[in-house]
PDB file of C-alpha atoms in Angstrom:
ATOM      1  CA  UNK A   1      38.590  51.054 -12.771  1.00  0.00           C
ATOM      2  CA  UNK A   2      35.961  51.326 -15.412  1.00  0.00           C
ATOM      3  CA  UNK A   3      35.868  48.732 -18.394  1.00  0.00           C
ATOM      4  CA  UNK A   4      34.381  49.033 -21.812  1.00  0.00           C
ATOM      5  CA  UNK A   5      30.639  48.075 -21.447  1.00  0.00           C
ATOM      6  CA  UNK A   6      30.754  45.143 -23.831  1.00  0.00           C
ATOM      7  CA  UNK A   7      33.698  43.396 -22.082  1.00  0.00           C
ATOM      8  CA  UNK A   8      33.408  40.532 -19.454  1.00  0.00           C
ATOM      9  CA  UNK A   9      35.548  41.292 -16.361  1.00  0.00           C
ATOM     10  CA  UNK A  10      38.134  38.789 -15.174  1.00  0.00           C
ATOM     11  CA  UNK A  11      39.143  37.887 -11.584  1.00  0.00           C
ATOM     12  CA  UNK A  12      41.939  35.636 -10.702  1.00  0.00           C
ATOM     13  CA  UNK A  13      41.646  34.004  -7.334  1.00  0.00           C
ATOM     14  CA  UNK A  14      44.686  32.227  -6.290  1.00  0.00           C
ATOM     15  CA  UNK A  15      46.909  31.135  -3.452  1.00  0.00           C
ATOM     16  CA  UNK A  16      49.637  33.572  -2.793  1.00  0.00           C
ATOM     17  CA  UNK A  17      50.470  36.215  -5.554  1.00  0.00           C
ATOM     18  CA  UNK A  18      50.234  33.716  -8.427  1.00  0.00           C
ATOM     19  CA  UNK A  19      47.162  35.561  -9.938  1.00  0.00           C
ATOM     20  CA  UNK A  20      48.944  38.901  -9.939  1.00  0.00           C
ATOM     21  CA  UNK A  21      52.087  37.436 -11.486  1.00  0.00           C
ATOM     22  CA  UNK A  22      49.998  35.832 -14.240  1.00  0.00           C
ATOM     23  CA  UNK A  23      48.311  39.172 -15.021  1.00  0.00           C
ATOM     24  CA  UNK A  24      51.618  40.896 -15.097  1.00  0.00           C
ATOM     25  CA  UNK A  25      52.948  38.185 -17.465  1.00  0.00           C
ATOM     26  CA  UNK A  26      49.854  38.306 -19.728  1.00  0.00           C
ATOM     27  CA  UNK A  27      50.014  42.128 -19.909  1.00  0.00           C
ATOM     28  CA  UNK A  28      53.662  41.949 -21.019  1.00  0.00           C
ATOM     29  CA  UNK A  29      52.469  39.819 -23.963  1.00  0.00           C
ATOM     30  CA  UNK A  30      49.329  41.573 -25.071  1.00  0.00           C
ATOM     31  CA  UNK A  31      49.457  45.036 -23.370  1.00  0.00           C
ATOM     32  CA  UNK A  32      47.503  46.526 -20.435  1.00  0.00           C
ATOM     33  CA  UNK A  33      43.985  45.122 -19.720  1.00  0.00           C
ATOM     34  CA  UNK A  34      41.181  46.889 -17.978  1.00  0.00           C
ATOM     35  CA  UNK A  35      38.731  45.070 -15.803  1.00  0.00           C
ATOM     36  CA  UNK A  36      41.179  42.399 -14.742  1.00  0.00           C
ATOM     37  CA  UNK A  37      41.975  41.882 -11.124  1.00  0.00           C
ATOM     38  CA  UNK A  38      43.550  39.296  -8.812  1.00  0.00           C
ATOM     39  CA  UNK A  39      42.825  38.298  -5.248  1.00  0.00           C
ATOM     40  CA  UNK A  40      45.376  36.517  -3.078  1.00  0.00           C
ATOM     41  CA  UNK A  41      43.268  34.437  -0.743  1.00  0.00           C
ATOM     42  CA  UNK A  42      44.576  34.660   2.808  1.00  0.00           C
ATOM     43  CA  UNK A  43      42.463  32.342   5.060  1.00  0.00           C
ATOM     44  CA  UNK A  44      44.288  33.622   8.192  1.00  0.00           C
ATOM     45  CA  UNK A  45      42.111  36.750   7.792  1.00  0.00           C
ATOM     46  CA  UNK A  46      38.923  34.680   7.820  1.00  0.00           C
ATOM     47  CA  UNK A  47      36.684  33.207   5.276  1.00  0.00           C
ATOM     48  CA  UNK A  48      34.109  35.940   5.594  1.00  0.00           C
ATOM     49  CA  UNK A  49      36.842  38.558   4.934  1.00  0.00           C
ATOM     50  CA  UNK A  50      37.930  36.591   1.912  1.00  0.00           C
ATOM     51  CA  UNK A  51      34.384  36.230   0.405  1.00  0.00           C
ATOM     52  CA  UNK A  52      33.822  40.024   1.056  1.00  0.00           C
ATOM     53  CA  UNK A  53      37.006  40.754  -0.863  1.00  0.00           C
ATOM     54  CA  UNK A  54      35.923  38.567  -3.670  1.00  0.00           C
ATOM     55  CA  UNK A  55      32.530  40.137  -3.930  1.00  0.00           C
ATOM     56  CA  UNK A  56      34.187  43.538  -4.016  1.00  0.00           C
ATOM     57  CA  UNK A  57      36.464  42.462  -6.785  1.00  0.00           C
ATOM     58  CA  UNK A  58      33.638  41.074  -8.762  1.00  0.00           C
ATOM     59  CA  UNK A  59      31.719  44.209  -8.408  1.00  0.00           C
ATOM     60  CA  UNK A  60      34.746  46.226  -9.456  1.00  0.00           C
ATOM     61  CA  UNK A  61      35.015  44.437 -12.888  1.00  0.00           C
ATOM     62  CA  UNK A  62      31.498  43.582 -13.472  1.00  0.00           C
ATOM     63  CA  UNK A  63      30.242  46.805 -15.177  1.00  0.00           C
ATOM     64  CA  UNK A  64      26.889  45.226 -16.177  1.00  0.00           C
ATOM     65  CA  UNK A  65      28.614  42.219 -17.909  1.00  0.00           C
ATOM     66  CA  UNK A  66      29.615  38.802 -16.874  1.00  0.00           C
ATOM     67  CA  UNK A  67      32.783  38.047 -14.826  1.00  0.00           C
ATOM     68  CA  UNK A  68      34.988  35.048 -15.443  1.00  0.00           C
ATOM     69  CA  UNK A  69      36.737  33.774 -12.330  1.00  0.00           C
ATOM     70  CA  UNK A  70      39.988  31.949 -12.884  1.00  0.00           C
ATOM     71  CA  UNK A  71      41.257  29.869  -9.866  1.00  0.00           C
ATOM     72  CA  UNK A  72      44.422  27.942  -9.452  1.00  0.00           C
ATOM     73  CA  UNK A  73      43.106  24.483  -8.520  1.00  0.00           C
ATOM     74  CA  UNK A  74      39.872  22.692  -8.061  1.00  0.00           C
ATOM     75  CA  UNK A  75      39.178  21.824  -4.474  1.00  0.00           C
ATOM     76  CA  UNK A  76      41.327  24.563  -3.067  1.00  0.00           C
ATOM     77  CA  UNK A  77      40.135  27.431  -1.050  1.00  0.00           C
ATOM     78  CA  UNK A  78      40.206  29.997  -3.793  1.00  0.00           C
ATOM     79  CA  UNK A  79      37.863  27.729  -5.945  1.00  0.00           C
ATOM     80  CA  UNK A  80      35.672  26.923  -3.015  1.00  0.00           C
ATOM     81  CA  UNK A  81      35.119  30.482  -2.195  1.00  0.00           C
ATOM     82  CA  UNK A  82      34.478  31.375  -5.857  1.00  0.00           C
ATOM     83  CA  UNK A  83      31.946  28.627  -6.295  1.00  0.00           C
ATOM     84  CA  UNK A  84      29.986  29.914  -3.321  1.00  0.00           C
ATOM     85  CA  UNK A  85      29.163  32.972  -5.479  1.00  0.00           C
ATOM     86  CA  UNK A  86      27.825  31.041  -8.456  1.00  0.00           C
ATOM     87  CA  UNK A  87      24.175  32.101  -8.497  1.00  0.00           C
ATOM     88  CA  UNK A  88      23.161  33.241 -12.029  1.00  0.00           C
ATOM     89  CA  UNK A  89      24.600  33.190 -15.454  1.00  0.00           C
ATOM     90  CA  UNK A  90      26.804  36.265 -15.031  1.00  0.00           C
ATOM     91  CA  UNK A  91      29.604  34.595 -13.188  1.00  0.00           C
ATOM     92  CA  UNK A  92      31.559  31.455 -14.204  1.00  0.00           C
ATOM     93  CA  UNK A  93      34.497  29.747 -12.603  1.00  0.00           C
ATOM     94  CA  UNK A  94      37.207  27.913 -14.532  1.00  0.00           C
ATOM     95  CA  UNK A  95      39.965  26.231 -12.474  1.00  0.00           C
ATOM     96  CA  UNK A  96      43.619  25.404 -13.179  1.00  0.00           C
ATOM     97  CA  UNK A  97      44.627  28.830 -14.306  1.00  0.00           C
ATOM     98  CA  UNK A  98      47.628  29.088 -16.517  1.00  0.00           C
ATOM     99  CA  UNK A  99      49.115  31.791 -18.783  1.00  0.00           C
ATOM    100  CA  UNK A 100      47.719  30.229 -22.003  1.00  0.00           C
ATOM    101  CA  UNK A 101      44.150  30.381 -20.230  1.00  0.00           C
ATOM    102  CA  UNK A 102      44.599  33.905 -19.242  1.00  0.00           C
ATOM    103  CA  UNK A 103      45.774  35.015 -22.648  1.00  0.00           C
ATOM    104  CA  UNK A 104      42.680  33.404 -24.315  1.00  0.00           C
ATOM    105  CA  UNK A 105      40.500  34.991 -21.775  1.00  0.00           C
ATOM    106  CA  UNK A 106      41.900  38.380 -22.809  1.00  0.00           C
ATOM    107  CA  UNK A 107      41.107  37.609 -26.422  1.00  0.00           C
ATOM    108  CA  UNK A 108      37.431  36.286 -25.618  1.00  0.00           C
ATOM    109  CA  UNK A 109      36.299  39.186 -23.481  1.00  0.00           C
ATOM    110  CA  UNK A 110      33.545  40.392 -25.963  1.00  0.00           C
ATOM    111  CA  UNK A 111      32.090  36.905 -26.297  1.00  0.00           C
ATOM    112  CA  UNK A 112      29.412  35.413 -24.116  1.00  0.00           C
ATOM    113  CA  UNK A 113      30.608  34.321 -20.722  1.00  0.00           C
ATOM    114  CA  UNK A 114      29.952  30.772 -21.503  1.00  0.00           C
ATOM    115  CA  UNK A 115      31.815  30.791 -24.869  1.00  0.00           C
ATOM    116  CA  UNK A 116      34.638  32.573 -22.979  1.00  0.00           C
ATOM    117  CA  UNK A 117      34.809  29.824 -20.390  1.00  0.00           C
ATOM    118  CA  UNK A 118      34.750  26.978 -23.033  1.00  0.00           C
ATOM    119  CA  UNK A 119      37.549  28.615 -24.980  1.00  0.00           C
ATOM    120  CA  UNK A 120      39.667  29.253 -21.986  1.00  0.00           C
ATOM    121  CA  UNK A 121      39.189  25.637 -20.861  1.00  0.00           C
ATOM    122  CA  UNK A 122      40.331  24.438 -24.432  1.00  0.00           C
ATOM    123  CA  UNK A 123      43.238  26.779 -24.225  1.00  0.00           C
ATOM    124  CA  UNK A 124      44.405  25.087 -20.946  1.00  0.00           C
ATOM    125  CA  UNK A 125      44.467  21.619 -22.632  1.00  0.00           C
ATOM    126  CA  UNK A 126      46.247  22.791 -25.670  1.00  0.00           C
ATOM    127  CA  UNK A 127      48.802  24.634 -23.413  1.00  0.00           C
ATOM    128  CA  UNK A 128      50.075  21.276 -21.925  1.00  0.00           C
ATOM    129  CA  UNK A 129      52.581  19.639 -24.031  1.00  0.00           C
ATOM    130  CA  UNK A 130      55.336  17.106 -23.418  1.00  0.00           C
ATOM    131  CA  UNK A 131      57.843  19.066 -25.419  1.00  0.00           C
ATOM    132  CA  UNK A 132      60.407  16.248 -25.707  1.00  0.00           C
ATOM    133  CA  UNK A 133      57.836  13.870 -26.871  1.00  0.00           C
ATOM    134  CA  UNK A 134      56.688  16.321 -29.516  1.00  0.00           C
ATOM    135  CA  UNK A 135      60.226  17.009 -30.759  1.00  0.00           C
ATOM    136  CA  UNK A 136      61.080  13.301 -30.982  1.00  0.00           C
ATOM    137  CA  UNK A 137      58.087  12.736 -33.154  1.00  0.00           C
ATOM    138  CA  UNK A 138      59.045  15.579 -35.457  1.00  0.00           C
ATOM    139  CA  UNK A 139      62.594  14.396 -35.849  1.00  0.00           C
ATOM    140  CA  UNK A 140      61.480  10.670 -36.371  1.00  0.00           C
ATOM    141  CA  UNK A 141      59.284  11.781 -39.209  1.00  0.00           C
ATOM    142  CA  UNK A 142      61.888  13.415 -41.344  1.00  0.00           C
TER     143      UNK A 142
END
């Protein structure tokens, strides 16, 4: 898989097939994406094997640019493995991945890795809404 030279790569690292399901949902909305891959962490195969798989996935989407790693939850094995690879400024990890975050990541791939991570984080917060509360406020105003 070769991606355009100006785009940051994206790796989703999650428990189970959550990451792959998010990619499929995101591509249904915005269309196919190059340089996006998921890794389902299976610690039964050993930590070293999981780290090797993650390194391989990063190399596959890096293409001379940065790589944004999206993980499912802070403190979980997928995040801990990802954090172990933070060395320079060409990899960033954002936890708590959701569909709004992934869609924002798709939109921000030509930006700097830091800007991309910041905007993805903001999209996460904006994506959490207590819908009933919001509707009650709207109906009480008019």
